[in-house]
């Protein structure tokens, strides 16, 4: 596109800089990465600000106002999952081999972030080609509980009309994602000497009866709820812990349930269903179970209708820049799109790299996809911020 040229050497250098900043979550420590991004975008002419929901857990927000028109935001996250073991390369040193850029966060999601920064630079350098308000909102903690995005949307003074969320999608368009709830359930029993178990109530046995109901509920109720892009809802158990001594009948057993919601499901209604499941266990099997807390999650499910202009513009941009199967598709997991939807934004999820290599040793992003993503982001912003548009 005339007048718009991504600097691929600069993009690689920027990605190397970000990968070298260790933002493993936990603990996160995103402040240094946020300050790095702020330097880049200040130089491009953006107004920069920071917001923190905890010490060092920092969001960075870039804003460029350029006449009347909608508000368009790019968003992705600064944190990465822990590097873990099994790497053949140093995880925090970007390495280019065979058309790939290796390093923790290279595709999830520092690669998308750098491609967004490059698109923001190109847009800032060609202000006569678009009109409106352009934002980059790069947040903390997406990998654990999206606390950064939740904090941002709670404190945000502006409505956002359109948003592109950067996650590894192989540069295809994802317009929906699942949500999750994780209740911690305690099943109560009565302690006794293991030599006289009949004098107690074994909480692990009682938990087993509850788990049978969980499995039945998943198979016959929950998984029947289907969404054309993200598939079926689900309910499963991911952790069990019970007992405190080898010779004592346990009086408590804790379970962690994982409930994946599809777009259209209501969180309060799902919570009520889980409580009803515990009530049924009590009525049918005399199981004394209670929800003692909720584990943090990224949030609920959401979707943007496939006929919306941003979805159609995204499909065209992905196709134009090398993705023959642009979508729209749906995430099985969650991401921060749901939080930007609360600000009124219609949005999509797009980014270079494959979800299959994210969170694994030797994570990588293909160089070709990485560079193409900058142009995809650019094209979407230009489509949604046309000259002469009105806010």
Short mmCIF file of C-alpha atoms in Angstrom, two decimals:
data_model
loop_
_atom_site.label_atom_id
_atom_site.label_comp_id
_atom_site.label_asym_id
_atom_site.label_seq_id
_atom_site.Cartn_x
_atom_site.Cartn_y
_atom_site.Cartn_z
CA UNK A 1 0.00 0.00 0.00
CA UNK A 2 1.46 3.34 -1.09
CA UNK A 3 2.88 5.34 1.82
CA UNK A 4 2.67 2.47 4.29
CA UNK A 5 5.82 0.42 4.78
CA UNK A 6 6.45 -1.76 7.81
CA UNK A 7 10.07 -1.77 8.98
CA UNK A 8 10.71 -5.52 9.36
CA UNK A 9 14.21 -5.04 10.82
CA UNK A 10 12.82 -2.69 13.47
CA UNK A 11 10.01 -5.12 14.24
CA UNK A 12 12.48 -7.96 14.87
CA UNK A 13 14.61 -5.69 17.05
CA UNK A 14 11.56 -4.57 19.05
CA UNK A 15 10.40 -8.15 19.53
CA UNK A 16 13.87 -9.13 20.74
CA UNK A 17 13.73 -6.27 23.24
CA UNK A 18 10.33 -7.30 24.59
CA UNK A 19 11.16 -11.01 24.76
CA UNK A 20 14.25 -10.14 26.82
CA UNK A 21 12.04 -8.42 29.41
CA UNK A 22 10.88 -11.25 31.66
CA UNK A 23 7.16 -10.81 32.27
CA UNK A 24 6.42 -14.38 33.36
CA UNK A 25 3.07 -14.52 35.11
CA UNK A 26 3.16 -15.19 37.95
CA UNK A 27 4.43 -12.74 39.11
CA UNK A 28 4.03 -10.58 35.97
CA UNK A 29 6.15 -7.48 36.62
CA UNK A 30 4.89 -5.85 33.42
CA UNK A 31 6.05 -2.31 34.31
CA UNK A 32 9.37 -2.47 32.41
CA UNK A 33 7.68 -3.79 29.27
CA UNK A 34 4.97 -1.10 29.55
CA UNK A 35 7.63 1.63 29.81
CA UNK A 36 9.41 0.20 26.76
CA UNK A 37 6.23 0.35 24.66
CA UNK A 38 5.56 3.86 25.93
CA UNK A 39 8.94 5.05 24.64
CA UNK A 40 8.24 3.65 21.17
CA UNK A 41 4.78 5.18 20.86
CA UNK A 42 5.68 8.53 22.42
CA UNK A 43 8.26 8.87 19.66
CA UNK A 44 5.50 8.21 17.13
CA UNK A 45 3.38 11.08 18.49
CA UNK A 46 0.95 9.30 20.81
CA UNK A 47 -0.12 10.53 24.24
CA UNK A 48 0.91 7.88 26.77
CA UNK A 49 -0.37 6.98 30.22
CA UNK A 50 -0.03 4.10 32.68
CA UNK A 51 -2.48 2.44 35.03
CA UNK A 52 -1.65 -0.07 37.75
CA UNK A 53 -3.98 -2.39 39.60
CA UNK A 54 -1.11 -3.56 41.86
CA UNK A 55 2.55 -2.57 42.26
CA UNK A 56 4.36 -3.36 39.02
CA UNK A 57 1.21 -4.74 37.36
CA UNK A 58 0.97 -2.05 34.73
CA UNK A 59 -1.18 -1.27 31.70
CA UNK A 60 0.08 1.19 29.10
CA UNK A 61 -2.40 3.25 27.07
CA UNK A 62 -1.52 5.18 23.90
CA UNK A 63 -3.97 7.67 22.34
CA UNK A 64 -3.80 9.65 19.10
CA UNK A 65 -6.72 11.92 18.26
CA UNK A 66 -6.96 12.74 14.58
CA UNK A 67 -10.21 14.52 13.80
CA UNK A 68 -13.81 13.32 13.98
CA UNK A 69 -14.67 9.66 13.76
CA UNK A 70 -14.93 6.44 15.76
CA UNK A 71 -12.58 5.26 18.50
CA UNK A 72 -10.51 2.25 17.41
CA UNK A 73 -8.26 0.29 19.79
CA UNK A 74 -5.60 -2.34 19.47
CA UNK A 75 -5.19 -4.52 22.56
CA UNK A 76 -3.01 -7.37 23.66
CA UNK A 77 -1.13 -8.35 26.80
CA UNK A 78 2.35 -7.76 28.19
CA UNK A 79 2.62 -10.87 30.35
CA UNK A 80 3.68 -14.37 29.30
CA UNK A 81 3.33 -17.81 30.85
CA UNK A 82 6.35 -19.18 32.75
CA UNK A 83 9.09 -20.46 30.44
CA UNK A 84 9.23 -23.87 32.13
CA UNK A 85 11.61 -26.62 31.10
CA UNK A 86 12.40 -28.39 27.84
CA UNK A 87 13.71 -25.47 25.81
CA UNK A 88 16.38 -26.08 23.16
CA UNK A 89 17.06 -22.32 23.10
CA UNK A 90 17.32 -19.57 25.69
CA UNK A 91 13.65 -18.57 26.22
CA UNK A 92 14.34 -14.86 26.78
CA UNK A 93 16.70 -14.37 23.85
CA UNK A 94 14.98 -14.04 20.47
CA UNK A 95 16.51 -16.44 17.95
CA UNK A 96 15.78 -16.43 14.21
CA UNK A 97 16.06 -19.82 12.51
CA UNK A 98 14.51 -21.18 9.33
CA UNK A 99 11.98 -18.37 8.97
CA UNK A 100 10.90 -18.50 12.61
CA UNK A 101 11.47 -16.23 15.59
CA UNK A 102 11.85 -18.28 18.78
CA UNK A 103 11.35 -16.98 22.32
CA UNK A 104 8.85 -16.95 25.17
CA UNK A 105 6.02 -14.66 24.14
CA UNK A 106 7.06 -14.52 20.49
CA UNK A 107 3.53 -15.50 19.48
CA UNK A 108 1.64 -15.15 22.78
CA UNK A 109 1.50 -12.26 22.67
CA UNK A 110 4.57 -10.06 22.25
CA UNK A 111 4.66 -10.82 18.53
CA UNK A 112 1.12 -9.49 18.03
CA UNK A 113 1.97 -6.55 20.29
CA UNK A 114 5.00 -5.51 18.22
CA UNK A 115 2.98 -5.89 15.00
CA UNK A 116 0.32 -3.62 16.53
CA UNK A 117 2.97 -1.06 17.51
CA UNK A 118 4.25 -1.07 13.92
CA UNK A 119 0.71 -0.55 12.60
CA UNK A 120 0.25 2.33 15.05
CA UNK A 121 3.47 3.91 13.81
CA UNK A 122 2.40 3.62 10.17
CA UNK A 123 -0.98 5.15 10.96
CA UNK A 124 0.60 7.99 12.95
CA UNK A 125 2.86 8.74 10.00
CA UNK A 126 -0.05 8.92 7.55
CA UNK A 127 -2.69 10.93 9.36
CA UNK A 128 -4.32 12.18 6.18
CA UNK A 129 -5.43 8.59 5.44
CA UNK A 130 -7.77 8.16 8.42
CA UNK A 131 -9.93 10.09 10.85
CA UNK A 132 -10.94 9.38 14.42
CA UNK A 133 -9.29 8.32 17.66
CA UNK A 134 -6.63 5.60 17.58
CA UNK A 135 -5.59 3.70 20.70
CA UNK A 136 -3.16 1.05 21.82
CA UNK A 137 -4.16 -0.58 25.12
CA UNK A 138 -1.59 -3.10 26.30
CA UNK A 139 -2.51 -4.81 29.54
CA UNK A 140 -1.15 -6.91 32.38
CA UNK A 141 -2.17 -10.35 33.61
CA UNK A 142 -4.18 -11.79 30.73
CA UNK A 143 -2.60 -15.21 31.26
CA UNK A 144 -4.02 -15.68 34.77
CA UNK A 145 -7.15 -13.62 35.35
CA UNK A 146 -7.19 -10.60 32.99
CA UNK A 147 -6.93 -8.28 35.98
CA UNK A 148 -5.27 -5.64 33.80
CA UNK A 149 -8.08 -5.55 31.25
CA UNK A 150 -10.74 -5.69 33.97
CA UNK A 151 -9.10 -2.75 35.73
CA UNK A 152 -8.76 -0.80 32.49
CA UNK A 153 -12.39 -1.13 31.43
CA UNK A 154 -13.58 -0.32 34.95
CA UNK A 155 -11.54 2.90 35.00
CA UNK A 156 -11.79 3.80 31.30
CA UNK A 157 -13.26 7.26 30.64
CA UNK A 158 -13.99 6.59 26.96
CA UNK A 159 -16.19 4.31 24.93
CA UNK A 160 -14.44 2.26 22.25
CA UNK A 161 -16.26 1.56 19.01
CA UNK A 162 -13.97 -1.09 17.53
CA UNK A 163 -11.21 -3.28 18.93
CA UNK A 164 -8.73 -5.79 17.60
CA UNK A 165 -7.31 -8.16 20.21
CA UNK A 166 -3.90 -9.66 19.51
CA UNK A 167 -3.59 -13.40 20.15
CA UNK A 168 -1.99 -16.17 18.06
CA UNK A 169 -4.53 -17.13 15.38
CA UNK A 170 -2.20 -17.75 12.41
CA UNK A 171 -3.51 -14.40 11.12
CA UNK A 172 -7.08 -15.67 10.84
CA UNK A 173 -10.11 -13.82 12.22
CA UNK A 174 -11.69 -15.08 15.44
CA UNK A 175 -14.90 -13.31 16.39
CA UNK A 176 -16.05 -15.34 19.41
CA UNK A 177 -14.55 -17.04 22.43
CA UNK A 178 -15.61 -19.14 25.39
CA UNK A 179 -15.71 -17.95 28.98
CA UNK A 180 -14.97 -19.77 32.20
CA UNK A 181 -16.06 -20.10 35.82
CA UNK A 182 -14.10 -22.14 38.37
CA UNK A 183 -15.93 -22.75 41.65
CA UNK A 184 -14.03 -24.24 44.59
CA UNK A 185 -16.34 -26.77 46.21
CA UNK A 186 -15.84 -28.29 49.65
CA UNK A 187 -17.52 -31.57 50.47
CA UNK A 188 -17.93 -32.06 54.23
CA UNK A 189 -17.82 -35.31 56.19
CA UNK A 190 -17.19 -36.50 59.74
CA UNK A 191 -13.73 -37.52 60.91
CA UNK A 192 -13.06 -40.91 62.52
CA UNK A 193 -10.24 -43.38 63.13
CA UNK A 194 -9.57 -45.30 59.92
CA UNK A 195 -9.86 -48.54 61.93
CA UNK A 196 -13.50 -47.69 62.65
CA UNK A 197 -14.60 -45.92 59.47
CA UNK A 198 -18.28 -46.56 60.15
CA UNK A 199 -18.10 -44.01 62.97
CA UNK A 200 -17.37 -41.25 60.44
CA UNK A 201 -18.55 -39.91 57.10
CA UNK A 202 -15.86 -40.17 54.45
CA UNK A 203 -15.81 -36.86 52.57
CA UNK A 204 -13.91 -38.43 49.67
CA UNK A 205 -16.66 -41.01 49.12
CA UNK A 206 -19.23 -38.23 49.24
CA UNK A 207 -17.18 -36.23 46.76
CA UNK A 208 -17.23 -39.27 44.48
CA UNK A 209 -21.02 -39.22 44.49
CA UNK A 210 -20.98 -35.52 43.62
CA UNK A 211 -18.52 -36.16 40.80
CA UNK A 212 -20.89 -38.68 39.30
CA UNK A 213 -23.52 -35.96 39.13
CA UNK A 214 -21.00 -33.54 37.61
CA UNK A 215 -20.21 -36.03 34.85
CA UNK A 216 -23.90 -36.72 34.23
CA UNK A 217 -24.69 -33.00 34.13
CA UNK A 218 -21.92 -32.40 31.58
CA UNK A 219 -22.98 -35.25 29.31
CA UNK A 220 -26.73 -34.68 29.40
CA UNK A 221 -27.20 -30.95 29.93
CA UNK A 222 -24.17 -28.68 29.63
CA UNK A 223 -22.49 -30.07 26.52
CA UNK A 224 -25.81 -29.89 24.66
CA UNK A 225 -25.36 -26.11 24.53
CA UNK A 226 -23.64 -25.44 21.24
CA UNK A 227 -22.28 -22.37 19.50
CA UNK A 228 -21.41 -22.57 15.79
CA UNK A 229 -17.95 -21.01 16.22
CA UNK A 230 -16.70 -22.14 19.62
CA UNK A 231 -18.43 -25.51 19.94
CA UNK A 232 -19.96 -26.95 23.10
CA UNK A 233 -20.14 -25.73 26.67
CA UNK A 234 -18.54 -28.04 29.24
CA UNK A 235 -18.29 -28.88 32.93
CA UNK A 236 -15.42 -30.90 34.35
CA UNK A 237 -13.29 -31.30 37.47
CA UNK A 238 -9.62 -30.32 37.32
CA UNK A 239 -8.42 -30.70 40.92
CA UNK A 240 -9.26 -32.90 43.91
CA UNK A 241 -7.74 -32.70 47.37
CA UNK A 242 -8.91 -34.60 50.42
CA UNK A 243 -7.65 -36.02 53.68
CA UNK A 244 -4.93 -34.93 56.10
CA UNK A 245 -3.54 -38.11 57.64
CA UNK A 246 -2.97 -41.72 56.62
CA UNK A 247 -5.09 -43.17 59.42
CA UNK A 248 -7.97 -40.69 59.61
CA UNK A 249 -11.28 -40.78 57.78
CA UNK A 250 -11.33 -37.40 56.00
CA UNK A 251 -13.90 -34.84 57.03
CA UNK A 252 -13.28 -32.65 54.01
CA UNK A 253 -12.57 -32.97 50.29
CA UNK A 254 -12.12 -30.00 47.98
CA UNK A 255 -12.88 -30.00 44.26
CA UNK A 256 -12.14 -27.42 41.58
CA UNK A 257 -14.74 -27.41 38.83
CA UNK A 258 -14.13 -25.87 35.41
CA UNK A 259 -17.23 -24.61 33.62
CA UNK A 260 -16.69 -23.37 30.06
CA UNK A 261 -19.44 -21.11 28.78
CA UNK A 262 -20.39 -20.36 25.20
CA UNK A 263 -21.62 -16.99 23.90
CA UNK A 264 -25.22 -16.45 24.95
CA UNK A 265 -24.89 -18.11 28.36
CA UNK A 266 -25.44 -15.86 31.38
CA UNK A 267 -22.88 -16.06 34.20
CA UNK A 268 -25.42 -15.62 36.98
CA UNK A 269 -27.61 -18.33 35.49
CA UNK A 270 -24.62 -20.69 35.23
CA UNK A 271 -23.69 -20.02 38.86
CA UNK A 272 -27.26 -20.81 39.87
CA UNK A 273 -27.09 -24.09 37.92
CA UNK A 274 -23.92 -25.10 39.76
CA UNK A 275 -25.59 -24.39 43.08
CA UNK A 276 -28.60 -26.45 41.97
CA UNK A 277 -26.22 -29.33 41.22
CA UNK A 278 -24.96 -29.20 44.82
CA UNK A 279 -28.55 -29.05 46.08
CA UNK A 280 -29.39 -32.14 44.03
CA UNK A 281 -26.40 -33.97 45.51
CA UNK A 282 -27.68 -33.17 48.98
CA UNK A 283 -31.22 -34.30 48.20
CA UNK A 284 -30.32 -37.53 46.39
CA UNK A 285 -27.16 -38.68 48.22
CA UNK A 286 -27.05 -36.63 51.42
CA UNK A 287 -23.85 -34.93 50.19
CA UNK A 288 -22.97 -31.86 52.25
CA UNK A 289 -21.21 -29.64 49.69
CA UNK A 290 -20.74 -25.89 49.45
CA UNK A 291 -19.03 -23.37 47.18
CA UNK A 292 -16.23 -21.80 49.23
CA UNK A 293 -14.83 -19.50 46.57
CA UNK A 294 -14.26 -18.80 42.91
CA UNK A 295 -10.86 -19.04 41.27
CA UNK A 296 -9.93 -16.02 39.12
CA UNK A 297 -10.50 -16.51 35.39
CA UNK A 298 -10.12 -14.36 32.28
CA UNK A 299 -13.89 -13.80 32.17
CA UNK A 300 -17.06 -14.65 30.31
CA UNK A 301 -17.88 -15.63 26.74
CA UNK A 302 -18.63 -13.19 23.94
CA UNK A 303 -19.01 -12.84 20.19
CA UNK A 304 -19.20 -10.18 17.51
CA UNK A 305 -21.76 -10.94 14.82
CA UNK A 306 -20.14 -12.12 11.61
CA UNK A 307 -22.05 -9.50 9.62
CA UNK A 308 -20.52 -6.59 11.54
CA UNK A 309 -18.28 -4.32 9.49
CA UNK A 310 -15.17 -4.99 11.57
CA UNK A 311 -15.50 -8.73 11.06
CA UNK A 312 -15.92 -8.32 7.32
CA UNK A 313 -12.98 -5.87 7.14
CA UNK A 314 -10.86 -8.31 9.15
CA UNK A 315 -11.67 -11.25 6.90
CA UNK A 316 -10.70 -9.21 3.85
CA UNK A 317 -7.46 -7.99 5.42
CA UNK A 318 -6.42 -11.49 6.53
CA UNK A 319 -7.16 -12.87 3.06
CA UNK A 320 -5.28 -10.02 1.36
CA UNK A 321 -2.16 -10.69 3.41
CA UNK A 322 -1.73 -14.40 2.96
CA UNK A 323 -4.36 -16.25 4.99
CA UNK A 324 -6.46 -18.32 2.54
CA UNK A 325 -8.85 -19.45 5.32
CA UNK A 326 -9.54 -16.20 7.18
CA UNK A 327 -12.51 -17.39 9.23
CA UNK A 328 -14.45 -16.34 11.12
CA UNK A 329 -13.55 -18.84 13.84
CA UNK A 330 -14.01 -19.12 17.61
CA UNK A 331 -11.59 -19.63 20.53
CA UNK A 332 -12.08 -22.62 22.79
CA UNK A 333 -10.51 -20.62 25.61
CA UNK A 334 -10.98 -17.06 26.76
CA UNK A 335 -9.26 -13.74 26.08
CA UNK A 336 -9.74 -10.02 26.70
CA UNK A 337 -12.26 -9.36 23.92
CA UNK A 338 -15.10 -9.88 26.39
CA UNK A 339 -13.89 -6.96 28.52
CA UNK A 340 -13.66 -4.54 25.59
CA UNK A 341 -17.17 -5.56 24.61
CA UNK A 342 -18.33 -4.06 27.92
CA UNK A 343 -17.09 -0.68 26.63
CA UNK A 344 -19.32 -1.05 23.59
CA UNK A 345 -16.59 -2.26 21.24
CA UNK A 346 -17.31 -4.57 18.37
CA UNK A 347 -14.16 -6.61 18.01
CA UNK A 348 -12.15 -9.50 16.67
CA UNK A 349 -9.11 -11.52 17.70
CA UNK A 350 -6.23 -11.75 15.22
CA UNK A 351 -2.51 -12.37 15.48
CA UNK A 352 0.53 -14.11 14.03
CA UNK A 353 1.67 -17.49 15.32
CA UNK A 354 -0.24 -20.62 16.17
CA UNK A 355 -2.02 -21.34 19.43
CA UNK A 356 -0.58 -24.87 19.18
CA UNK A 357 2.93 -23.59 19.99
CA UNK A 358 1.95 -20.98 22.57
CA UNK A 359 2.73 -21.88 26.21
CA UNK A 360 5.19 -24.58 25.04
CA UNK A 361 8.99 -24.82 24.99
CA UNK A 362 10.55 -23.26 21.88
CA UNK A 363 7.51 -21.09 21.20
CA UNK A 364 7.89 -19.28 17.89
CA UNK A 365 6.24 -16.95 15.43
CA UNK A 366 6.79 -17.33 11.66
CA UNK A 367 8.58 -14.25 10.34
CA UNK A 368 6.26 -13.97 7.35
CA UNK A 369 3.13 -14.01 9.53
CA UNK A 370 4.71 -11.56 11.98
CA UNK A 371 5.34 -8.95 9.29
CA UNK A 372 2.00 -9.61 7.57
CA UNK A 373 0.17 -9.01 10.86
CA UNK A 374 1.30 -5.38 10.90
CA UNK A 375 -0.34 -4.84 7.51
CA UNK A 376 -3.48 -6.73 8.56
CA UNK A 377 -3.85 -4.50 11.61
CA UNK A 378 -3.18 -1.43 9.47
CA UNK A 379 -5.83 -2.36 6.90
CA UNK A 380 -8.48 -3.02 9.53
CA UNK A 381 -7.86 0.33 11.22
CA UNK A 382 -8.02 2.18 7.89
CA UNK A 383 -11.30 0.45 7.05
CA UNK A 384 -12.87 1.39 10.38
CA UNK A 385 -11.52 4.97 10.51
CA UNK A 386 -12.33 6.36 7.09
CA UNK A 387 -11.68 10.00 6.32
CA UNK A 388 -14.89 11.98 6.71
CA UNK A 389 -16.42 9.57 9.22
CA UNK A 390 -18.32 10.94 12.22
CA UNK A 391 -18.00 9.83 15.83
#
